[in-house]
Tab-separated table of C-alpha atoms in Angstrom:
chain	number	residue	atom	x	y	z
R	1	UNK	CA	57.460	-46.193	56.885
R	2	UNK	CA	55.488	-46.076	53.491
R	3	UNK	CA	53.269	-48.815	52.681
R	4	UNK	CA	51.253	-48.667	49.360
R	5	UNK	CA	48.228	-51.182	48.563
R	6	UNK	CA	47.043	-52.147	45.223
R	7	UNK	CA	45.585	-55.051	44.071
R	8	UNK	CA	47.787	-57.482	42.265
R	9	UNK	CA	46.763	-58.754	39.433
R	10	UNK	CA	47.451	-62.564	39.406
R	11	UNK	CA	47.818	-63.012	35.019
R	12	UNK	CA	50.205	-60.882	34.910
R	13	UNK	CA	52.940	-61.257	32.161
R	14	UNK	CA	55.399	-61.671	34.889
R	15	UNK	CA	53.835	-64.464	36.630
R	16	UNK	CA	52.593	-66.597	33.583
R	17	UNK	CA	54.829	-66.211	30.802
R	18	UNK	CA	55.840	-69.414	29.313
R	19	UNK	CA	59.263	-70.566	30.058
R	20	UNK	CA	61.084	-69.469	26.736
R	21	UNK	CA	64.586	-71.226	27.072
R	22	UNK	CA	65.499	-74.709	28.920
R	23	UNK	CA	66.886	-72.713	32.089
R	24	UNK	CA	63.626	-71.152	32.902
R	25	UNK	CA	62.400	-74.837	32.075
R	26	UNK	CA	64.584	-76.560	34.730
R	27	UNK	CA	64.038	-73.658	36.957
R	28	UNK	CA	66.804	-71.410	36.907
R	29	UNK	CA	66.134	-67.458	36.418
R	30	UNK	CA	67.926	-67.214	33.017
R	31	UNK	CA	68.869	-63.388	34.111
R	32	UNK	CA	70.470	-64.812	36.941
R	33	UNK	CA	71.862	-68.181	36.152
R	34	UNK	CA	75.390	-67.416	35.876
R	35	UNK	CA	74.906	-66.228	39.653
R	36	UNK	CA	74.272	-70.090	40.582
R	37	UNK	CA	77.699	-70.669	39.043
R	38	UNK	CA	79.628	-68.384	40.669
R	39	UNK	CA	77.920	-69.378	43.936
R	40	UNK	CA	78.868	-72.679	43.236
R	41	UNK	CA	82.564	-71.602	42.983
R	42	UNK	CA	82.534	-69.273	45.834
R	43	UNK	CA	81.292	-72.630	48.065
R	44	UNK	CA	83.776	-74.611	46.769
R	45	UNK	CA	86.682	-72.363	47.805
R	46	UNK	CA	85.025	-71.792	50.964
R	47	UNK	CA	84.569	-75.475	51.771
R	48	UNK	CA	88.107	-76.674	51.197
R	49	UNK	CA	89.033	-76.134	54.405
R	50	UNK	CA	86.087	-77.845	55.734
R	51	UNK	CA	87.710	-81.082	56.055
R	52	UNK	CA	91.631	-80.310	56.804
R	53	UNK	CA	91.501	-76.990	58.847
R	54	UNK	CA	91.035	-78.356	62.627
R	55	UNK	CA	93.507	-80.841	62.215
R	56	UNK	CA	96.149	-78.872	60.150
R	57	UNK	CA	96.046	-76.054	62.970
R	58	UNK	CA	96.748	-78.898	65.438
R	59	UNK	CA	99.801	-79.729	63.494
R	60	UNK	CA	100.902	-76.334	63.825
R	61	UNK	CA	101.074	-76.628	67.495
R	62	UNK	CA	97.627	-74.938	68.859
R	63	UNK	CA	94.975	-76.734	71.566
R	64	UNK	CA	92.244	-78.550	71.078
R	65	UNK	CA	90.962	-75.760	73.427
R	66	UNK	CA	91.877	-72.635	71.412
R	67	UNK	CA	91.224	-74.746	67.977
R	68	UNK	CA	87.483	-75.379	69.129
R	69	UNK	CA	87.316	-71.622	70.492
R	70	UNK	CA	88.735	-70.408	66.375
R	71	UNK	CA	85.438	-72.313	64.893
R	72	UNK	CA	83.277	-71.511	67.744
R	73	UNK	CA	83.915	-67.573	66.419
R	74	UNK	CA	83.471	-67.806	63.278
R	75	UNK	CA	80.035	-69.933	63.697
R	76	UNK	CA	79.046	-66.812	65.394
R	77	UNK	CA	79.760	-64.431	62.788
R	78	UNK	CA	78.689	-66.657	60.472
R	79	UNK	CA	75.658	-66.769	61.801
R	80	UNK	CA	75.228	-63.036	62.239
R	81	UNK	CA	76.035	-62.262	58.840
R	82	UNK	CA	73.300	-64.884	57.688
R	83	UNK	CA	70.926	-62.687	60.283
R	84	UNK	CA	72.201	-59.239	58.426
R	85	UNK	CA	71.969	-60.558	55.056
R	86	UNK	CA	68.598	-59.979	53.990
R	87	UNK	CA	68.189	-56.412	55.949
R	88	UNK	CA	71.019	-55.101	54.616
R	89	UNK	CA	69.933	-56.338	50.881
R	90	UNK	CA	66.832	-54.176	51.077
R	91	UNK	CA	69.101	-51.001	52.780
R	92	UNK	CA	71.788	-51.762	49.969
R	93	UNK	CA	70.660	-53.729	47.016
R	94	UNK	CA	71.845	-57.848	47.041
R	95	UNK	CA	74.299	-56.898	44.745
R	96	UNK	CA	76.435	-54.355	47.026
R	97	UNK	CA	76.156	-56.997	49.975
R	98	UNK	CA	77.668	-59.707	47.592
R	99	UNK	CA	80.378	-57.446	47.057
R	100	UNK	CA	80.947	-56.624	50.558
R	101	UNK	CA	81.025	-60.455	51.322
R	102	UNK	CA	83.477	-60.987	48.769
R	103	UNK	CA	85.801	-58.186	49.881
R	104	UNK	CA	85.434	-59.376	53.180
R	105	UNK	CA	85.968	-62.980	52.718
R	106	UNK	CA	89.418	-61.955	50.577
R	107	UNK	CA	90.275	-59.609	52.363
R	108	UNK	CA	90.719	-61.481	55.693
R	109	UNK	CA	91.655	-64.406	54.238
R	110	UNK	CA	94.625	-63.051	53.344
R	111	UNK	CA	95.427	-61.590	56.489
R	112	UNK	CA	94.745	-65.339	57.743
R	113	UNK	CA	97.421	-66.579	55.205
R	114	UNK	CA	100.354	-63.713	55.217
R	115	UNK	CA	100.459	-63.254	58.886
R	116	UNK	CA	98.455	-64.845	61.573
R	117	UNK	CA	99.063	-68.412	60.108
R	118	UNK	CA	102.666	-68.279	59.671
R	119	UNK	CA	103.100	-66.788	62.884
R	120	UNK	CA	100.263	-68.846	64.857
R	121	UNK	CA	100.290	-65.950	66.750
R	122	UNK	CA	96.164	-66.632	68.421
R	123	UNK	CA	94.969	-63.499	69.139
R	124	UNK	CA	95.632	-62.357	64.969
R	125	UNK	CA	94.105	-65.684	63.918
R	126	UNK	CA	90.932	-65.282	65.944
R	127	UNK	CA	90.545	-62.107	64.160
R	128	UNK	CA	91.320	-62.787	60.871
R	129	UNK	CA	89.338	-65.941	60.967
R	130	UNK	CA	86.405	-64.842	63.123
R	131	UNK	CA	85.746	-62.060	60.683
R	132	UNK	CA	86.110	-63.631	57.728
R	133	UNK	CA	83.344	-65.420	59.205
R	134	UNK	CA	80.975	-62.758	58.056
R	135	UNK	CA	82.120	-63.088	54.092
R	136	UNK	CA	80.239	-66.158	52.971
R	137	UNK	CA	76.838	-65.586	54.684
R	138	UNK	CA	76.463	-62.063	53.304
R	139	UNK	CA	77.353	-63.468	49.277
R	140	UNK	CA	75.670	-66.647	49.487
R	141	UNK	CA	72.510	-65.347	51.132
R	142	UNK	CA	72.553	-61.794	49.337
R	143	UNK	CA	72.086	-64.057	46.523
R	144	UNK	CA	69.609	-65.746	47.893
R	145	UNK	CA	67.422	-62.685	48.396
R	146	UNK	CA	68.072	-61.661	44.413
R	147	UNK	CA	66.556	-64.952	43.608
R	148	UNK	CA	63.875	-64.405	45.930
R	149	UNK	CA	63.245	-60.562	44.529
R	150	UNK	CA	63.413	-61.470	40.851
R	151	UNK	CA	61.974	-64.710	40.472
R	152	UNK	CA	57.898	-65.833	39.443
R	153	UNK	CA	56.364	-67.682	42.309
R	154	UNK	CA	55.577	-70.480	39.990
R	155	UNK	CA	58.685	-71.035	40.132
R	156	UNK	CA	60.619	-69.735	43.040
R	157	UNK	CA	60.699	-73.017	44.916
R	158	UNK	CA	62.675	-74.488	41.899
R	159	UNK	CA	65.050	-71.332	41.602
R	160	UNK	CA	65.562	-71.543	45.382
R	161	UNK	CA	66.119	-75.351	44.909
R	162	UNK	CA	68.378	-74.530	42.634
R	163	UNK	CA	70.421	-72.286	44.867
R	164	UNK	CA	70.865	-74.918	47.682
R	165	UNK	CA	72.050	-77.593	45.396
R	166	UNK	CA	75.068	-74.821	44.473
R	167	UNK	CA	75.282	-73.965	48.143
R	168	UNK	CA	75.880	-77.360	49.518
R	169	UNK	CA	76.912	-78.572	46.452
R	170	UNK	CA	80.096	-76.679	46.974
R	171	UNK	CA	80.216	-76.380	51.080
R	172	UNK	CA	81.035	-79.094	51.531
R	173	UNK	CA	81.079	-81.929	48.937
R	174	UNK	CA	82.892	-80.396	45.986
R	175	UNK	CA	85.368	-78.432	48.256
R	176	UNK	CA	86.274	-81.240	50.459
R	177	UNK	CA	86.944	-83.246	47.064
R	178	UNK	CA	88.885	-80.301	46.073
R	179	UNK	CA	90.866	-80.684	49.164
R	180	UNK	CA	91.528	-84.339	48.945
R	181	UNK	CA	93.468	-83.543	45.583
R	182	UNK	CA	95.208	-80.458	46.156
R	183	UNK	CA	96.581	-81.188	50.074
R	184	UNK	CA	98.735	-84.057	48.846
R	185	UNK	CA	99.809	-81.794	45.521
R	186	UNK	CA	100.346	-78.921	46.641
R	187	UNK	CA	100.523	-79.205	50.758
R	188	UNK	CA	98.049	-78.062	53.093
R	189	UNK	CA	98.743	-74.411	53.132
R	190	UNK	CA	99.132	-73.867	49.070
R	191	UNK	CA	95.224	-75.610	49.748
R	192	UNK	CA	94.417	-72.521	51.919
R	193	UNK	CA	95.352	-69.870	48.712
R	194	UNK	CA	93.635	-72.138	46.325
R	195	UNK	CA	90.695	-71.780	48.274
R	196	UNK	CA	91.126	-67.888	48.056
R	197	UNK	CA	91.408	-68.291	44.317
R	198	UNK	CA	88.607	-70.032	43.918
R	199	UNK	CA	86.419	-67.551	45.982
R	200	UNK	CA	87.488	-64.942	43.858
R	201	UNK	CA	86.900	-66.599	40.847
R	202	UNK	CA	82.853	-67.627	41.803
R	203	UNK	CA	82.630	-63.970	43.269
R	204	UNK	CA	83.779	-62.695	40.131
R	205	UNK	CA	81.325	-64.890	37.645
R	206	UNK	CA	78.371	-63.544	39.758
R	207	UNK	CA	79.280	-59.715	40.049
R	208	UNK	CA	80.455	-59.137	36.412
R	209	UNK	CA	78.311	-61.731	34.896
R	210	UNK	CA	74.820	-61.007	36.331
R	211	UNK	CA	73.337	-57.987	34.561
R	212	UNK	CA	69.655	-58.360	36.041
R	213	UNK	CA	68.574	-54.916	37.293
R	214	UNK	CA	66.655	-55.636	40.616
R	215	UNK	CA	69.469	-56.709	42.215
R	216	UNK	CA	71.571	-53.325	42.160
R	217	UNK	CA	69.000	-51.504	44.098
R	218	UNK	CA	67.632	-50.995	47.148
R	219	UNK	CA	64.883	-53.133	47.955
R	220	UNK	CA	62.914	-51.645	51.170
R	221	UNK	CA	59.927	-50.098	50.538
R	222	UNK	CA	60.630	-46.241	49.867
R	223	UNK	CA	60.980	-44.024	52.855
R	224	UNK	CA	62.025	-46.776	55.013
R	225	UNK	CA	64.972	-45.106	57.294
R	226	UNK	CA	68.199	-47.285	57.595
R	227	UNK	CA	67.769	-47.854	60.743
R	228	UNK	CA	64.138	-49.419	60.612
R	229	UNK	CA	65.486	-51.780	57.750
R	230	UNK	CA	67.490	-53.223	60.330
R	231	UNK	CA	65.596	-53.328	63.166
R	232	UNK	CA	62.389	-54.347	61.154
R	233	UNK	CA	65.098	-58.140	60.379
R	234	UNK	CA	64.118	-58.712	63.756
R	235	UNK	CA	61.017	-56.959	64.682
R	236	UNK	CA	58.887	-58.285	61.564
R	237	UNK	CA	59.752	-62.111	64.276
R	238	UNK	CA	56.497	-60.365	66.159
R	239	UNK	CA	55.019	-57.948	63.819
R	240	UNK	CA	54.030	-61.114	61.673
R	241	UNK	CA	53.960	-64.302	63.561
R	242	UNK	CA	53.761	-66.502	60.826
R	243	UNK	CA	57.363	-65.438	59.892
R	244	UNK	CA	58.722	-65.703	63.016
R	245	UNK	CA	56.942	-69.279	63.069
R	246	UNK	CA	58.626	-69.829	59.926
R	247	UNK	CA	61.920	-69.003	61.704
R	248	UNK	CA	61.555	-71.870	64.267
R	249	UNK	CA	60.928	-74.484	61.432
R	250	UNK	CA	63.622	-73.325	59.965
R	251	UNK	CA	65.864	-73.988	63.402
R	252	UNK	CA	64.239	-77.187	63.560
R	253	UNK	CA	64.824	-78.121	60.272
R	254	UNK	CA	68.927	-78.700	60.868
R	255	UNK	CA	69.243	-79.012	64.726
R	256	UNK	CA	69.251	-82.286	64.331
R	257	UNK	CA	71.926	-82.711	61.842
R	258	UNK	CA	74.223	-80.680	64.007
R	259	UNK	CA	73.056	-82.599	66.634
R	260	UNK	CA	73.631	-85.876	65.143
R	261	UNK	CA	77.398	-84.570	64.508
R	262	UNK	CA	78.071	-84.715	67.791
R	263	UNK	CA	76.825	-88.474	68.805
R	264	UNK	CA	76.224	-90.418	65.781
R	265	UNK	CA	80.059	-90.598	64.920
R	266	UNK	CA	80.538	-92.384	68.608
R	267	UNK	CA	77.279	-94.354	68.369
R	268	UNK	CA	78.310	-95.953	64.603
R	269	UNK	CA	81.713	-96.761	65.422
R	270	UNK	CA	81.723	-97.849	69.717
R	271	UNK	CA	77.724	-99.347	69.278
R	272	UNK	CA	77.182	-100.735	66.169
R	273	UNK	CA	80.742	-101.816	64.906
R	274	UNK	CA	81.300	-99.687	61.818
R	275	UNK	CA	84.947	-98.605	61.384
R	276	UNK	CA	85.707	-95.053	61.015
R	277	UNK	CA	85.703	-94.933	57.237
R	278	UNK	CA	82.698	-96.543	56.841
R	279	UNK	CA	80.580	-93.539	59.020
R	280	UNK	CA	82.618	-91.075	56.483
R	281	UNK	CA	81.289	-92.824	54.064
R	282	UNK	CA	77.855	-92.653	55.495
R	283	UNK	CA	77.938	-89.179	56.589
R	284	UNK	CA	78.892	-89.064	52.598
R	285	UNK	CA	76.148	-90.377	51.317
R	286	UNK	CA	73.553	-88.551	53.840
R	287	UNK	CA	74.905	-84.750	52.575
R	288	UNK	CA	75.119	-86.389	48.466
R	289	UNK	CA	71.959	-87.154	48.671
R	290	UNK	CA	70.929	-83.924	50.267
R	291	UNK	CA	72.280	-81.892	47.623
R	292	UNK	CA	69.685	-84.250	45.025
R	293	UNK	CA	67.064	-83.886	47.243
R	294	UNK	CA	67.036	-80.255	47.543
R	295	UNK	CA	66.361	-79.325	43.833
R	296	UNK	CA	64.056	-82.304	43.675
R	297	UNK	CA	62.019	-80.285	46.338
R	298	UNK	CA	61.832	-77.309	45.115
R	299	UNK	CA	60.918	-78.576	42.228
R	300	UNK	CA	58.280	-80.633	43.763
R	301	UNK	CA	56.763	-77.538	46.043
R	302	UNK	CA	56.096	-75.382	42.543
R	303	UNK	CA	53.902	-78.269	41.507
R	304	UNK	CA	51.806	-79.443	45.077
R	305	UNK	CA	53.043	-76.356	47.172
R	306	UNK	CA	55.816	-74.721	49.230
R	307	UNK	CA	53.664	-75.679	52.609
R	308	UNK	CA	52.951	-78.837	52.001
R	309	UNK	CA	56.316	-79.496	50.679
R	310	UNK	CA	57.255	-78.594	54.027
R	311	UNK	CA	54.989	-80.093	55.861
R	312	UNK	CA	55.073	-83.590	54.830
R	313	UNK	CA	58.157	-84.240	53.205
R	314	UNK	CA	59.889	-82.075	55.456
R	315	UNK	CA	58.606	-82.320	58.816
R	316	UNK	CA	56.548	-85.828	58.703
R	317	UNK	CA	59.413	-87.039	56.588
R	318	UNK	CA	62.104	-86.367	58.783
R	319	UNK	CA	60.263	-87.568	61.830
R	320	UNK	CA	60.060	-91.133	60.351
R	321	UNK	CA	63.388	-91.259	59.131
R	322	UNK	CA	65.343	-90.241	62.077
R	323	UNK	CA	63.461	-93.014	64.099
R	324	UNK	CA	63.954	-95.370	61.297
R	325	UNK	CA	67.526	-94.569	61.276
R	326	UNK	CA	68.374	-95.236	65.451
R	327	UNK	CA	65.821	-98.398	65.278
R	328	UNK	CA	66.669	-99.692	61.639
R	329	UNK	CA	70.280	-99.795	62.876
R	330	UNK	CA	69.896	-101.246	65.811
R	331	UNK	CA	67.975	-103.941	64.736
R	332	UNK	CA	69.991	-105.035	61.675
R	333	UNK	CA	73.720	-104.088	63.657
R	334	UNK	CA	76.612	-103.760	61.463
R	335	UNK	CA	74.859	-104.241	57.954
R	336	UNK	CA	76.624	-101.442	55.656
R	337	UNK	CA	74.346	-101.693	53.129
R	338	UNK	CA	71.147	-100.676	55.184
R	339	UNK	CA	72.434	-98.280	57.067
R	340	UNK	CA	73.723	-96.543	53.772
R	341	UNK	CA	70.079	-96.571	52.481
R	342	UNK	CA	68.666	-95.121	55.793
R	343	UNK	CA	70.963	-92.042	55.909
R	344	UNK	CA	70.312	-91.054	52.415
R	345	UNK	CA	66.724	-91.557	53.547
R	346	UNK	CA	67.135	-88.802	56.208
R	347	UNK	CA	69.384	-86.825	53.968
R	348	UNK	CA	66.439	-86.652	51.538
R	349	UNK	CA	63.575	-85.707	53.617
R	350	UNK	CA	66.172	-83.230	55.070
R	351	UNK	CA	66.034	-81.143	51.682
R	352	UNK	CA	61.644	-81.008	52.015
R	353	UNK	CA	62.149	-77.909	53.804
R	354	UNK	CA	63.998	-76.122	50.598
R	355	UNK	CA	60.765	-74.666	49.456
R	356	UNK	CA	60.389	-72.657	52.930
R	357	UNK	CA	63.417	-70.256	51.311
R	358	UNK	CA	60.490	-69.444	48.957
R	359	UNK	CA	57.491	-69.259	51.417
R	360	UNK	CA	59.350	-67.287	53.923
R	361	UNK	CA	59.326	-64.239	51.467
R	362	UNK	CA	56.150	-64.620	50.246
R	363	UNK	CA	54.258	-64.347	53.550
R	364	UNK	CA	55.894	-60.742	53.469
R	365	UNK	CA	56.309	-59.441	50.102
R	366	UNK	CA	57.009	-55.886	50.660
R	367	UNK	CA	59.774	-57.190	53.115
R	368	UNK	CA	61.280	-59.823	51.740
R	369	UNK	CA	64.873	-59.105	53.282
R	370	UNK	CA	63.596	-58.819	56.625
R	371	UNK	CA	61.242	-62.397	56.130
R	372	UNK	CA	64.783	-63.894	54.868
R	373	UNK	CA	67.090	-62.544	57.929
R	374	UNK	CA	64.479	-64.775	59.705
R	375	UNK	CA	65.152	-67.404	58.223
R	376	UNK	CA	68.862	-67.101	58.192
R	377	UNK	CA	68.633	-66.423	62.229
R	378	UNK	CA	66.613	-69.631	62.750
R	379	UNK	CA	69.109	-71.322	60.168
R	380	UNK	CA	72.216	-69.792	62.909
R	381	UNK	CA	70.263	-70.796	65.836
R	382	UNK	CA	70.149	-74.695	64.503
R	383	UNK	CA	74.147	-74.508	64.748
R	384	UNK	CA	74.069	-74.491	68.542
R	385	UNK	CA	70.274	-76.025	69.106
R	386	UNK	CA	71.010	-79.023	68.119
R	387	UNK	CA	74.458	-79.883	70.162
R	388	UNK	CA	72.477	-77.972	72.972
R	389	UNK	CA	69.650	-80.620	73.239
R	390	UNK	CA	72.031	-83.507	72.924
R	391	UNK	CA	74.460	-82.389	75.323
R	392	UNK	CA	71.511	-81.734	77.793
R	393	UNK	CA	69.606	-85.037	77.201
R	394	UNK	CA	71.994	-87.761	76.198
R	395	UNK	CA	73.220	-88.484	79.235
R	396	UNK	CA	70.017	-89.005	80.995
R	397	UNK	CA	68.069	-90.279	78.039
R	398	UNK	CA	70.636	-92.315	76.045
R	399	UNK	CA	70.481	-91.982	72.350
R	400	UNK	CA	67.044	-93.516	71.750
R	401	UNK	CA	65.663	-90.432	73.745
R	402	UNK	CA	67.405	-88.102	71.850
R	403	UNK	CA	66.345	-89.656	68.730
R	404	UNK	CA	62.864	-89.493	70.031
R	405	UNK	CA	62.768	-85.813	71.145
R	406	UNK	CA	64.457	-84.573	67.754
R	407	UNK	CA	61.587	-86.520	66.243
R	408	UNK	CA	58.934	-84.948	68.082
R	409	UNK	CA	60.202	-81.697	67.369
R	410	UNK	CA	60.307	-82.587	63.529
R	411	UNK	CA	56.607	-83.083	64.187
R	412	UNK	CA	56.142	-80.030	65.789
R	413	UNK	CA	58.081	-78.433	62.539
R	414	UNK	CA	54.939	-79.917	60.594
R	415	UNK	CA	52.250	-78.732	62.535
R	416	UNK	CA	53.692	-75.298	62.724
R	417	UNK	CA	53.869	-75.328	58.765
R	418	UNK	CA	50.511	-75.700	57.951
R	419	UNK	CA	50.001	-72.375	59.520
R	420	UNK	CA	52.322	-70.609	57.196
R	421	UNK	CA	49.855	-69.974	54.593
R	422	UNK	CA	50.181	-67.004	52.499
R	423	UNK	CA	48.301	-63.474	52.154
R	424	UNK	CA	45.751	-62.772	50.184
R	425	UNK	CA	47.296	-60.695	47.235
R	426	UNK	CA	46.043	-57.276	48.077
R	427	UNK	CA	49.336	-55.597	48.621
R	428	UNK	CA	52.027	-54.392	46.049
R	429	UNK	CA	55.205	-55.527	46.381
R	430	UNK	CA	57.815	-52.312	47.431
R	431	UNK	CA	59.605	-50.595	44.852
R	432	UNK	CA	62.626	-52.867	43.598
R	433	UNK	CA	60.731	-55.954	43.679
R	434	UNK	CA	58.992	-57.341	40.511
R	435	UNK	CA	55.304	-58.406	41.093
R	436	UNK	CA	56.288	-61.947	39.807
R	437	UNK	CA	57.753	-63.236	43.279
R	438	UNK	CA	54.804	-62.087	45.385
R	439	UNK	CA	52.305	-64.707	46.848
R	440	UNK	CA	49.514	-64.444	43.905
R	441	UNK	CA	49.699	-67.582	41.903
R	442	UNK	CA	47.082	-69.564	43.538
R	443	UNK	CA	47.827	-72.026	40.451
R	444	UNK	CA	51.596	-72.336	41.328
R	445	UNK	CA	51.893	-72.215	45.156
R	446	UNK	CA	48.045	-72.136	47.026
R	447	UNK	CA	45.903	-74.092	44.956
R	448	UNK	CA	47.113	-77.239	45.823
R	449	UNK	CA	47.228	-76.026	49.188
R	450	UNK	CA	43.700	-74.669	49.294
């Protein structure tokens, strides 16, 4: 491994140019902005299915059993694409592993559609659908590391704001919309090629439409073997603590909104009296105002700072609001109105960990890939933490203890970010990343920190 150290120097033209058009105003890296769109897209086709699948495969004749084993698969390779992502964008370039996601995603949706469907023949569907499991993870977060790579740290947290409010803005809000038109139009399969389509169409927008240079390359440092790329994603967990501390903020951050998925449905409609439509409509509002919420963040860490972003809005935030939202709602019952304004409370103070897709990078500059397949593995491991902790406490500790431990560990979330501070700027970033992203803007991300 090659590692080269110069000093940074912190007025560069990179860093503190003036924004010179209203994207780089609002945040968005005009060289990659119509990336955001066709991640946008991409999420949309991918979350049609989001709220029809389970259900339509039901129809078709499978168990509950072998239905819950199809999504348990794919979380899997979801999640291990998400881990791969940012290693294989410094072996490859982000570019190359948004194609690969793309090809993979169409590729095996198809086979989904044209045979294993039709037939419901399991063992073809587990396949098909399992691996297409790996397609989203490696475009959306490939992505994810270009923005990181390419964008000043003045304004990453924005640009990274920015990507999240495409992400979820698409998986699953605007694709479950999608759904609710097209199912009753054009029936529940014709949905399923639609969604292809329109995964096609965003993956097309950002490969042929996003000329920025960075992102074609490789990113490691040079003379970094393949082979320590990837096992550096999981090494640099121990080589630099604070990332892997990063990683289990990161796990904390959503554990408890898979978590809640699992008992909140029950305890809104058997405890407190709302009907069935009414939680929808709640769980509605919580993820809406999520997708606000996470530009407003990262637009809100450029100015105070990604840790303390983090910290308090994030981790303090989200301890309050998850106890105000078991002991607001059991106080006031079955009053619609409050318990709308409390779940778009915790959906809020869900989105003040965005800027921590900004920090995570910056604590390791010359590795950014590797710092963001943390990320992604403690964002994989909050899929099963969550459902984990409730299925092992609920029982003995009711839902008020449940509440109580996810808050504690939201407060544990805080106290662990205040140790994420960033390097001193001494080293260079590797070849393939600009020196705008690195960690030396005391005025945009330390300062208020300091």
């Amino acid at each position: 491994m090659v590692l080269v150290a110069v000093v940074l120097d912190p007025s560069s033209s990179a860093e503190n140019a003036p924004a010179r058009n209203w994207l780089d105003r609002i945040g968005i890296p005009r060289s990659l902005a119509w990336g955001f769109l066709g991640v946008l897209v991409f999420m949309i086709g991918d979350g049609v299915e989001s709220g029809y699948l389970s259900p339509f495969l039901l129809d078709q004749g499978m168990s509950r059993e072998r239905v819950a084993l199809l999504f348990t698969v794919y979380g899997v390779t979801a999640s291990v694409a998400a881990w791969f992502s940012g290693a294989l964008s410094d072996l490859w370039g982000p570019r190359k592993v948004m194609m690969l996601g793309l090809a993979v995603w169409g590729a095996f949706q198809v086979v989904f559609l044209v045979f294993a469907l039709p037939s419901v023949d399991f063992a073809l569907l587990l396949l098909s659908y399992g691996l297409r499991g790996f397609g989203y993870p490696l475009f959306a977060y490939g992505f994810l590391v270009w923005v990181t790579a390419v964008t000043p740290a003045r304004r990453l947290g924005s640009a990274v704001g920015w990507f999240w409010f495409a992400f979820t803005g698409g998986l699953p809000t605007l694709g479950s919309l999608v759904a609710s038109v097209a199912v009753p139009g054009i029936g529940a399969y014709g949905t399923l090629w639609l969604a292809l389509g329109l995964v096609v169409a965003g993956g097309l927008i950002a490969l042929l439409l996003v000329r920025e240079p960075t992102g074609r390359g490789r990113l490691a440092p040079a003379g970094e073997r393949p082979v320590a790329t990837l096992i550096g994603s999981l090494a640099i967990v121990w080589r630099n603590p604070r990332i892997g501390m990063g990683a289990v903020v990161r796990a904390i951050n959503t554990a408890p909104q898979f978590g809640f998925l699992v008992f909140l449905p029950v305890f809104f409609t058997d405890t407190l009296g709302f009907t069935l439509r009414e939680w929808l409509h709640l769980l509605s509002a919580m993820f809406a105002t999520n997708i606000v919420f996470n530009l407003v963040f990262g637009l809100v860490g450029d100015r105070i700072g990604w840790r303390r972003t983090v910290t308090w809005f994030g981790g303090v935030g989200c301890a309050v609001t998850t106890l105000l939202l078991y002991y607001g709602t059991v106080s006031a019952g079955h009053d619609y109105a409050l318990a709308m304004v409390l779940v778009s409370l915790f959906g809020a103070t869900l989105a003040g960990y965005v800027p921590l897709s900004a920090l995570m990078p910056s604590l390791d500059p010359a590795h950014k890939g590797q710092a963001m397949s943390a990320l992604n593995l403690g964002a994989g491991a909050s899929t099963f933490l969550g459902p984990a902790l409730v299925g092992a406490f609920l029982g003995p500790l009711g839902v008020q203890g449940v509440m109580w431990i996810f808050a504690a560990l939201y407060l544990a979330s805080a106290v662990m970010a205040l140790f994420l501070r960033l390097p001193e700027p001494v080293a260079a970033p590797a070849p393939g990343y600009s020196s705008g992203p690195g960690p030396v803007s005391r005025a945009g991300n330390e300062s208020p920190e300091a």
